[in-house]
Coordinates of C-alpha atoms in Angstrom, one line a residue:
Chain S
M1430 CA 12.5 25.2 35.2
E1431 CA 13.2 26.8 31.8
K1432 CA 15.1 23.9 29.7
A1433 CA 18.3 25.5 28.1
I1434 CA 18.0 24.3 24.3
K1435 CA 21.5 23.9 22.8
M1436 CA 20.3 22.9 19.2
K1437 CA 16.6 22.7 17.4
S1438 CA 15.6 21.4 14.1
R1439 CA 12.2 23.1 12.5
E1440 CA 10.4 21.6 9.5
L1441 CA 13.4 19.9 8.7
N1442 CA 13.5 17.8 5.1
L1443 CA 16.3 16.2 3.9
F1444 CA 16.6 15.0 0.0
Y1445 CA 19.2 12.9 -1.7
G1446 CA 18.5 13.6 -5.5
N1447 CA 14.9 12.4 -5.5
F1448 CA 14.7 10.4 -2.8
Q1449 CA 13.6 12.2 0.4
A1450 CA 15.4 11.2 3.5
L1451 CA 13.7 12.9 6.4
Y1452 CA 10.3 14.5 6.8
N1453 CA 9.4 17.5 9.2
I1454 CA 11.8 16.8 11.5
N1455 CA 11.1 19.2 14.8
M1456 CA 13.4 18.5 17.6
D1457 CA 14.7 20.5 20.6
I1458 CA 18.2 19.0 22.1
E1459 CA 18.6 20.2 25.3
E1460 CA 22.0 21.7 26.7
N1461 CA 24.3 19.2 28.9
R1462 CA 22.0 16.5 28.1
V1463 CA 22.4 13.3 26.1
T1464 CA 20.0 12.8 23.4
A1465 CA 19.6 9.3 21.7
L1466 CA 18.4 8.6 18.2
I1467 CA 17.2 5.0 17.5
G1468 CA 15.5 3.5 14.9
P1469 CA 16.1 0.6 12.4
S1470 CA 18.7 0.7 9.7
G1471 CA 18.0 3.3 6.9
C1472 CA 15.1 5.4 9.1
G1473 CA 17.3 8.8 8.9
K1474 CA 18.6 8.9 12.2
S1475 CA 22.2 9.3 10.8
S1476 CA 21.2 11.6 8.3
F1477 CA 19.6 13.8 10.8
L1478 CA 22.9 13.6 12.9
R1479 CA 25.2 14.7 10.0
S1480 CA 22.4 17.8 9.1
L1481 CA 23.3 19.0 12.3
N1482 CA 26.8 20.0 11.3
R1483 CA 26.2 20.2 7.5
L1484 CA 28.3 17.1 6.7
N1485 CA 25.5 15.9 4.5
E1486 CA 26.7 18.8 2.3
L1487 CA 29.6 16.0 1.1
I1488 CA 27.2 13.9 -0.1
E1489 CA 26.4 15.4 -4.3
G1490 CA 22.9 16.1 -5.0
S1491 CA 21.9 16.3 -1.1
R1492 CA 19.7 19.4 -0.3
I1493 CA 17.4 20.6 2.9
S1494 CA 14.2 22.4 3.4
G1495 CA 13.5 23.7 6.9
E1496 CA 15.9 25.2 9.4
V1497 CA 18.4 23.9 12.1
F1498 CA 19.4 26.2 14.7
L1499 CA 22.9 26.4 17.0
D1500 CA 21.7 28.5 19.9
D1501 CA 19.9 31.3 18.2
S1502 CA 21.7 31.1 14.9
A1503 CA 20.4 29.2 11.8
I1504 CA 23.3 27.1 10.5
Y1505 CA 21.7 26.6 6.9
E1506 CA 21.7 30.6 6.4
K1507 CA 23.8 31.9 4.0
G1508 CA 26.7 33.9 5.2
I1509 CA 27.4 31.0 7.9
N1510 CA 30.7 30.0 8.5
V1511 CA 30.8 26.3 8.0
V1512 CA 34.3 25.9 9.4
E1513 CA 33.2 27.8 12.7
L1514 CA 29.8 25.8 13.0
R1515 CA 32.0 22.5 12.6
K1516 CA 34.2 23.6 15.2
K1517 CA 31.5 24.0 17.6
V1518 CA 29.6 21.0 16.8
G1519 CA 31.8 18.2 16.8
M1520 CA 31.6 14.7 15.6
V1521 CA 32.5 11.1 16.0
F1522 CA 32.3 8.6 13.7
Q1523 CA 30.9 4.8 13.8
K1524 CA 34.6 3.4 12.7
P1525 CA 37.4 5.2 14.6
A1526 CA 39.5 6.6 11.8
V1527 CA 42.6 7.6 13.2
F1528 CA 44.9 9.7 11.3
P1529 CA 48.1 7.9 9.9
M1530 CA 50.3 10.0 12.3
S1531 CA 51.3 10.0 15.9
I1532 CA 49.0 10.1 18.7
Y1533 CA 50.1 13.5 19.5
E1534 CA 49.8 14.7 16.0
N1535 CA 46.0 13.3 15.8
V1536 CA 45.0 15.3 18.9
A1537 CA 47.1 18.4 17.9
Y1538 CA 45.4 18.2 14.3
G1539 CA 42.3 20.2 14.9
P1540 CA 44.0 23.1 16.8
R1541 CA 46.7 23.5 14.5
I1542 CA 44.3 24.0 11.7
H1543 CA 42.4 26.7 13.6
G1544 CA 45.8 28.4 13.9
I1545 CA 47.3 27.2 17.1
K1546 CA 51.1 27.1 16.5
K1547 CA 52.6 27.5 20.1
R1548 CA 54.5 24.2 21.1
S1549 CA 53.6 24.8 24.9
E1550 CA 49.5 25.8 23.9
L1551 CA 49.5 22.5 21.9
D1552 CA 51.0 20.3 24.8
E1553 CA 48.5 21.6 27.0
I1554 CA 45.5 21.1 24.8
V1555 CA 46.7 17.6 23.6
C1556 CA 47.2 16.8 27.6
R1557 CA 43.9 18.1 28.7
S1558 CA 41.9 16.5 25.6
L1559 CA 43.7 13.1 26.4
Q1560 CA 42.8 13.5 29.9
S1561 CA 39.2 14.4 29.2
A1562 CA 38.9 11.4 27.1
N1563 CA 40.1 9.1 29.7
L1564 CA 42.9 8.0 27.6
W1565 CA 45.9 10.0 29.0
D1566 CA 47.4 7.5 31.5
E1567 CA 47.4 4.6 29.0
V1568 CA 49.2 6.8 26.3
K1569 CA 51.1 9.7 28.2
D1570 CA 54.5 7.6 27.7
R1571 CA 54.1 6.9 24.0
L1572 CA 52.4 10.1 22.6
V1573 CA 54.8 9.9 19.5
A1574 CA 53.9 6.2 18.7
P1575 CA 51.8 5.9 15.6
A1576 CA 48.0 6.0 16.2
N1577 CA 46.7 3.0 14.3
Q1578 CA 48.8 0.6 16.7
M1579 CA 46.5 1.5 19.5
S1580 CA 43.4 -1.0 20.3
G1581 CA 39.8 -0.4 18.7
G1582 CA 38.5 1.1 21.9
Q1583 CA 41.8 3.3 22.7
Q1584 CA 41.1 4.5 19.0
Q1585 CA 37.6 5.5 19.6
R1586 CA 38.7 7.5 22.6
L1587 CA 41.6 9.1 20.8
V1588 CA 39.4 10.4 18.2
I1589 CA 36.9 11.8 21.1
A1590 CA 40.1 13.5 22.3
R1591 CA 40.6 14.8 18.7
V1592 CA 37.4 16.3 18.8
L1593 CA 37.6 18.0 22.5
A1594 CA 40.6 19.4 21.5
V1595 CA 38.6 21.8 19.1
Q1596 CA 36.6 22.8 21.9
P1597 CA 33.3 22.1 20.8
E1598 CA 29.8 22.6 22.5
V1599 CA 28.1 19.8 20.8
I1600 CA 29.3 16.4 20.4
L1601 CA 27.7 14.4 17.7
M1602 CA 28.5 10.7 17.9
D1603 CA 27.3 8.2 15.2
E1604 CA 27.0 4.5 16.8
P1605 CA 30.4 5.2 18.3
A1606 CA 30.3 1.9 19.8
S1607 CA 29.1 -0.3 17.4
A1608 CA 32.9 -1.3 16.4
L1609 CA 34.1 -2.0 20.1
D1610 CA 34.1 -5.0 22.4
P1611 CA 31.5 -5.0 25.6
I1612 CA 34.5 -3.7 28.1
S1613 CA 35.4 -0.9 25.4
T1614 CA 31.5 -0.1 25.3
A1615 CA 31.3 0.4 29.1
R1616 CA 34.3 2.7 29.2
L1617 CA 32.7 4.6 26.6
E1618 CA 29.5 4.8 28.0
E1619 CA 31.4 6.2 31.2
L1620 CA 32.9 8.8 29.2
I1621 CA 29.8 9.9 28.0
A1622 CA 28.2 10.2 31.5
I1623 CA 31.3 12.4 32.3
L1624 CA 31.4 14.5 28.9
K1625 CA 27.6 15.4 29.5
T1626 CA 28.1 17.7 32.1
R1627 CA 30.5 19.9 29.9
Y1628 CA 28.6 19.4 26.6
T1629 CA 25.6 18.9 24.7
I1630 CA 25.9 15.0 23.2
V1631 CA 23.6 13.8 20.4
I1632 CA 24.2 9.8 19.9
V1633 CA 22.9 7.3 17.2
T1634 CA 22.9 4.1 18.2
H1635 CA 21.6 0.6 17.3
N1636 CA 21.8 -0.6 20.8
M1637 CA 18.4 0.0 22.7
Q1638 CA 19.8 -0.8 26.1
Q1639 CA 22.7 1.7 25.5
A1640 CA 20.1 4.2 24.7
A1641 CA 18.2 3.8 27.6
R1642 CA 21.6 3.8 29.8
V1643 CA 23.3 6.7 28.6
S1644 CA 20.8 9.1 27.4
D1645 CA 18.1 11.8 28.8
Y1646 CA 15.9 12.1 25.8
T1647 CA 15.3 9.9 22.9
G1648 CA 13.8 10.2 19.2
F1649 CA 12.6 7.3 17.7
F1650 CA 13.1 7.5 13.9
L1651 CA 11.0 5.2 11.2
H1652 CA 10.8 5.7 7.4
G1653 CA 12.4 9.6 7.6
C1654 CA 9.9 10.7 9.9
M1655 CA 10.7 10.9 14.0
L1656 CA 7.7 8.7 15.0
E1657 CA 8.4 9.9 19.1
F1658 CA 10.5 12.1 21.3
N1659 CA 10.3 11.9 24.8
R1660 CA 12.6 11.8 28.1
T1661 CA 14.2 8.2 27.8
E1662 CA 12.4 6.6 30.9
E1663 CA 9.1 7.5 29.3
L1664 CA 9.7 6.4 25.8
F1665 CA 10.9 3.0 27.0
L1666 CA 8.5 2.8 30.0
N1667 CA 5.3 4.0 28.1
P1668 CA 6.0 4.2 24.3
R1669 CA 3.1 6.7 23.0
H1670 CA 3.0 4.9 19.5
N1671 CA 2.5 1.3 19.1
K1672 CA 5.4 1.0 16.3
T1673 CA 7.9 2.6 19.1
E1674 CA 6.9 -0.4 21.3
D1675 CA 7.1 -2.8 18.4
Y1676 CA 10.9 -1.7 18.1
I1677 CA 12.0 -1.1 21.5
T1678 CA 10.4 -4.6 22.5
G1679 CA 12.4 -6.1 19.6
R1680 CA 9.4 -6.8 17.5
F1681 CA 11.2 -5.5 14.2
G1682 CA 14.5 -3.9 13.3
Chain T
M506 CA 39.1 -39.6 -17.5
P507 CA 42.5 -40.2 -18.6
G508 CA 42.5 -37.6 -21.0
T509 CA 41.5 -34.4 -19.0
R510 CA 44.1 -35.6 -16.5
I511 CA 46.8 -35.6 -19.6
G512 CA 45.6 -32.3 -20.6
E513 CA 45.6 -30.6 -17.5
K514 CA 49.4 -31.6 -17.0
A515 CA 49.9 -30.7 -20.5
L516 CA 48.3 -27.5 -19.8
T517 CA 50.4 -26.7 -16.3
C518 CA 53.7 -27.7 -18.2
L519 CA 52.8 -25.0 -21.1
L520 CA 52.2 -22.2 -18.5
Y521 CA 55.4 -23.3 -16.3
L522 CA 57.3 -23.2 -19.5
S523 CA 55.9 -19.8 -20.4
A524 CA 56.8 -18.1 -17.3
L525 CA 60.2 -19.9 -17.7
I526 CA 60.8 -18.4 -21.2
I527 CA 60.2 -14.9 -19.8
I528 CA 62.7 -15.3 -17.1
G529 CA 64.7 -16.7 -19.6
I530 CA 64.3 -14.0 -21.9
L531 CA 65.1 -11.5 -19.6
L532 CA 68.2 -13.2 -18.0
A533 CA 69.4 -13.4 -21.8
I534 CA 69.3 -9.7 -22.4
V535 CA 70.3 -8.2 -19.0
G536 CA 73.3 -11.3 -19.1
Y537 CA 74.3 -10.1 -22.6
I538 CA 74.5 -6.7 -22.0
V539 CA 76.1 -7.0 -18.4
Y540 CA 78.7 -9.6 -20.6
K541 CA 79.3 -7.3 -23.6
G542 CA 79.3 -4.1 -21.4
L543 CA 80.9 -4.7 -18.2
A544 CA 84.5 -4.8 -20.1
M545 CA 84.0 -1.3 -20.8
I546 CA 83.1 0.2 -17.7
N547 CA 85.9 2.3 -15.7
L548 CA 85.9 5.8 -14.1
D549 CA 87.3 7.1 -17.5
F550 CA 84.3 5.8 -19.6
I551 CA 81.8 7.6 -17.1
M552 CA 83.9 10.7 -16.4
Q553 CA 85.3 11.5 -19.7
A554 CA 83.7 13.1 -22.5
P555 CA 83.3 11.6 -26.1
R556 CA 85.7 12.0 -28.5
R557 CA 85.8 11.4 -32.4
A558 CA 81.7 11.2 -32.4
G559 CA 81.6 8.9 -29.9
K560 CA 84.0 6.2 -31.2
E561 CA 86.8 7.1 -28.2
G562 CA 86.4 8.5 -24.9
G563 CA 83.8 8.2 -22.5
I564 CA 80.2 9.2 -22.2
S565 CA 80.2 11.9 -19.4
S566 CA 78.2 14.5 -21.5
T567 CA 75.7 11.9 -22.2
I568 CA 75.2 11.2 -18.5
V569 CA 74.6 14.7 -17.4
G570 CA 72.3 15.3 -20.7
T571 CA 70.1 12.4 -19.7
L572 CA 69.9 13.5 -15.8
Y573 CA 69.1 17.2 -17.2
L574 CA 66.4 15.9 -19.3
T575 CA 65.1 13.6 -16.8
V576 CA 64.9 15.8 -13.7
L577 CA 63.7 18.7 -15.4
S578 CA 60.9 16.8 -17.3
L579 CA 60.0 15.3 -14.0
A580 CA 59.7 19.0 -12.6
I581 CA 57.4 20.3 -15.3
A582 CA 55.4 17.0 -15.0
A583 CA 54.9 16.2 -11.7
P584 CA 53.2 19.5 -10.4
L585 CA 51.0 19.2 -13.4
G586 CA 49.9 15.2 -13.1
V587 CA 49.4 15.4 -9.3
G588 CA 47.5 18.7 -9.7
T589 CA 45.2 17.1 -12.3
A590 CA 44.9 14.0 -10.0
I591 CA 43.7 16.1 -7.1
H592 CA 41.4 18.1 -9.5
L593 CA 39.7 14.7 -10.8
E594 CA 39.6 13.1 -7.4
E595 CA 38.6 15.8 -4.8
Y596 CA 37.0 19.0 -7.0
A597 CA 35.9 17.6 -10.6
Q598 CA 31.8 16.1 -10.3
K599 CA 32.2 12.5 -10.7
E600 CA 30.2 12.4 -14.0
S601 CA 31.2 15.9 -15.4
Y602 CA 31.9 16.3 -19.0
F603 CA 34.9 17.8 -18.2
A604 CA 36.3 15.2 -15.8
Y605 CA 35.3 12.9 -18.4
L606 CA 37.2 14.8 -21.2
V607 CA 40.3 15.3 -19.1
T608 CA 40.4 11.4 -18.2
L609 CA 39.9 10.5 -22.0
T610 CA 42.7 13.0 -22.7
A611 CA 45.2 11.3 -20.6
E612 CA 44.2 7.9 -21.8
T613 CA 44.8 9.0 -25.3
L614 CA 48.3 10.6 -24.6
A615 CA 49.6 7.4 -22.7
A616 CA 48.7 5.3 -26.0
I617 CA 50.3 7.9 -28.5
P618 CA 53.7 6.5 -29.8
S619 CA 56.8 8.4 -28.6
I620 CA 57.7 9.3 -32.1
I621 CA 54.7 11.3 -32.3
Y622 CA 55.7 13.0 -29.4
G623 CA 59.0 13.7 -30.9
L624 CA 57.8 15.1 -34.0
F625 CA 55.2 17.5 -32.1
G626 CA 57.9 18.8 -29.8
F627 CA 60.0 19.3 -33.1
V628 CA 57.4 21.3 -34.6
F629 CA 56.2 23.3 -31.8
F630 CA 59.0 23.6 -29.3
V631 CA 62.0 23.7 -31.4
I632 CA 60.5 25.4 -34.6
Y633 CA 57.6 27.4 -33.4
L634 CA 58.7 28.3 -30.1
K635 CA 62.1 28.9 -31.1
L636 CA 63.6 27.0 -28.4
G637 CA 65.6 25.1 -31.1
W638 CA 67.1 21.5 -30.2
S639 CA 67.6 22.2 -26.5
I640 CA 67.1 20.7 -23.0
W641 CA 64.3 22.7 -22.8
S642 CA 62.3 21.4 -26.0
G643 CA 63.5 17.8 -24.7
S644 CA 62.3 18.2 -21.4
L645 CA 58.9 19.6 -22.5
T646 CA 58.4 17.1 -24.9
L647 CA 59.0 14.2 -22.1
A648 CA 56.9 16.0 -19.5
I649 CA 53.9 15.8 -21.8
M650 CA 54.6 12.2 -22.2
V651 CA 55.2 11.3 -18.8
W652 CA 52.1 13.3 -17.2
P653 CA 49.2 10.5 -18.0
T654 CA 51.6 8.4 -16.1
I655 CA 51.8 10.5 -13.1
T656 CA 48.3 11.6 -13.2
R657 CA 47.0 7.8 -13.5
T658 CA 49.1 6.7 -10.5
A659 CA 48.6 10.0 -8.4
Q660 CA 44.9 9.4 -8.8
E661 CA 45.0 5.8 -7.6
A662 CA 46.9 6.8 -4.8
I663 CA 44.6 9.5 -3.7
L664 CA 41.4 7.3 -4.5
S665 CA 43.0 4.6 -1.9
V666 CA 43.0 7.3 0.9
P667 CA 40.0 6.0 3.2
R668 CA 36.9 8.4 2.8
E669 CA 36.5 8.5 6.6
Y670 CA 39.9 10.7 6.9
R671 CA 38.5 13.2 4.6
E672 CA 35.0 12.9 6.7
N673 CA 36.8 13.3 10.0
S674 CA 39.2 16.2 9.1
L675 CA 36.0 18.1 7.4
A676 CA 34.3 17.4 10.6
L677 CA 36.9 19.2 13.0
G678 CA 36.6 22.2 11.0
A679 CA 39.4 21.9 8.2
S680 CA 39.0 22.9 4.9
K681 CA 38.6 21.1 1.7
W682 CA 42.2 22.4 0.5
Q683 CA 43.4 21.8 4.3
T684 CA 42.0 18.0 4.5
I685 CA 43.9 17.5 0.9
R686 CA 47.3 19.1 2.0
K687 CA 47.1 17.6 5.2
I688 CA 45.7 14.4 5.2
V689 CA 45.0 13.1 1.7
I690 CA 48.0 13.9 0.2
P691 CA 50.6 12.8 2.9
A692 CA 48.6 9.5 3.0
A693 CA 48.9 9.5 -0.8
I694 CA 52.6 10.6 -1.4
P695 CA 54.4 6.9 -1.5
G696 CA 52.0 5.9 -4.2
I697 CA 52.6 9.5 -5.9
V698 CA 56.4 9.0 -5.5
T699 CA 56.0 5.4 -7.2
G700 CA 54.2 7.0 -10.3
M701 CA 57.2 9.5 -10.3
I702 CA 59.6 6.8 -10.6
L703 CA 58.2 5.3 -13.4
A704 CA 57.9 8.3 -15.0
L705 CA 61.4 8.8 -14.3
G706 CA 62.3 5.3 -15.9
R707 CA 60.2 5.9 -19.0
A708 CA 62.1 9.4 -19.7
I709 CA 65.4 8.0 -19.4
G710 CA 64.5 5.2 -22.0
E711 CA 62.9 7.2 -24.3
T712 CA 64.8 7.7 -27.4
A713 CA 62.9 9.1 -30.5
A714 CA 61.1 11.7 -28.7
V715 CA 64.4 13.2 -27.4
L716 CA 66.5 12.4 -30.5
L717 CA 64.2 15.2 -32.5
T718 CA 64.0 17.8 -29.4
A719 CA 67.1 17.5 -27.8
G720 CA 69.3 17.2 -30.5
T721 CA 72.5 15.0 -30.6
S722 CA 75.0 17.3 -29.8
L723 CA 77.9 15.7 -27.9
G724 CA 79.0 18.8 -25.8
M725 CA 78.6 19.0 -22.3
P726 CA 75.1 21.0 -21.7
L727 CA 75.4 23.8 -19.0
S728 CA 72.3 25.6 -19.3
P729 CA 68.8 24.5 -20.2
A730 CA 68.6 26.2 -23.6
D731 CA 71.8 24.1 -24.6
P732 CA 71.1 21.3 -26.8
A733 CA 72.1 17.7 -25.1
R734 CA 72.4 14.2 -26.4
S735 CA 71.0 11.4 -23.9
M736 CA 72.3 8.0 -23.0
S737 CA 69.7 6.3 -25.2
V738 CA 70.1 8.7 -28.3
H739 CA 73.8 7.9 -28.1
L740 CA 73.4 4.4 -27.8
Y741 CA 71.4 4.5 -31.1
M742 CA 73.8 6.4 -32.7
L743 CA 76.6 4.3 -31.5
A744 CA 75.3 1.5 -32.7
M745 CA 73.0 2.9 -35.9
E746 CA 76.5 4.1 -37.5
G747 CA 78.7 1.4 -36.4
L748 CA 81.0 3.8 -34.4
S749 CA 81.6 1.6 -31.4
M750 CA 79.5 -1.3 -30.3
E751 CA 81.6 -1.8 -27.2
R752 CA 80.7 1.6 -26.4
A753 CA 77.0 1.2 -27.5
F754 CA 77.1 -1.9 -24.8
G755 CA 78.8 0.2 -22.0
T756 CA 76.1 2.5 -22.5
A757 CA 73.6 0.2 -22.4
F758 CA 75.0 -1.3 -19.4
L759 CA 74.8 2.0 -17.4
I760 CA 71.5 2.6 -18.5
I761 CA 70.0 -0.7 -17.1
I762 CA 72.3 -0.4 -13.8
L763 CA 70.2 3.1 -13.8
L764 CA 66.8 1.7 -14.4
L765 CA 67.0 -1.4 -12.0
F766 CA 68.1 1.3 -9.6
I767 CA 65.0 3.3 -10.1
N768 CA 62.7 0.3 -10.4
Y769 CA 64.4 -0.5 -6.7
L770 CA 63.4 3.0 -5.4
A771 CA 59.6 2.2 -6.8
N772 CA 59.4 -1.2 -5.3
R773 CA 60.8 0.7 -1.8
S774 CA 58.2 3.3 -1.7
M775 CA 55.4 0.8 -2.7
S776 CA 56.2 -1.0 0.5
L777 CA 56.3 1.9 2.3
L778 CA 52.8 2.7 1.4
S779 CA 51.4 -0.8 2.4
H780 CA 53.3 -0.2 5.6
N781 CA 51.4 3.2 6.6
G782 CA 48.4 1.0 5.5
G783 CA 47.3 3.5 2.9

């Protein structure tokens, strides 16, 4: 069966000033699958993630060569609307940064930015997004409460709801569980399993068990190169590269 | 070693004493002004126009003049100052020569004595732009004077907004300006307001710059083109020309009340800032 490729990178190099952070990354990201990026700190996995929604551009002095495609459009092409790209490629960060406003306003922020003004429409989006993020039952009676009073796990799910409210096609997650306790982490992983039926997910994680549990594909990064990319079981059971094996068996990292 | 112990005790005593002296001085100044000024304060003093150059009557026109000058100067300086801060923190490249120049200018402006502002305002606004001694001239001069204060505090407030807020907003597809308007400024607003209130306090207390640009007219100012005498200038004239020491103290008392009130407002918005968690 032909695999549907949602995003792909071709010969992607990334530089911060004189420092090269990524070397020749070629990756196919399959639709409705979870792709995990693993590797030691500073290996370039987060940089790669951030080049998928052009968030690297916020750093002064960063530039790329090579190409990244979303469906069939090259996202670094001149004339590409970054706003449209980021609507389609949402991102969940390591630290859940809820805005200092109510739970409702946090979720409604994206849709409002993109021009939805009608209250009934917003109400519906907020409700649907919170339900999809498995948060609705916990917060439905206090939507007007300040979001920063929620627990860390709830905040992370609120951030996911905020991303879902923009109706993305791809969701990038940058170590989304690193600040969460084990129970919240388990809930997040359940959520990822549900979300992948409707979205394409790329997740950066430090936690190898997590990568093995949630992902279909895994890429192993080292010193800015992607050493290995394969189906997750394959990569964990029969790593082709001995560095991969060293890393997943905990010999370094 | 006994020597060190004694030395330490002596030092502690000295530090305690210096703190005590500061409190003492503040209490002495405020106390004396309250003691001398309170007797003058009644509704007539606040509501009546000055008569015989301020020897008799109240200070109503100077209160109106003061409010006019401070509100107008803030209305001019606030957008400029906040705009400068947004440019420096959000748009300018950190290492750029222009940003360096703007910061240097703001720092230099903050260090210039107010009488120099007065002289500049007198030559530029009063004479060259033919605005005459007027609330316009005074407000514009005061605006230049408090602009660095507003810029600085607004810069700090904007800087204290977590970077993650900006990243999250941009990642949701918001433009840079939407992010600034809907996320950064609301989160920074208590700090920005604090800076404005500090600027307001400085404008109210300013004498030299106002004396040279708004004039000393005791008439009730109606339009911004009218000359006006601020409370601080009035106090200066009353005391300097020996017109009425009681009225000078009465005016001083009202200025202090006004400043204490403004300080209270500044503290309130500060605590609001910490409540929001930045």
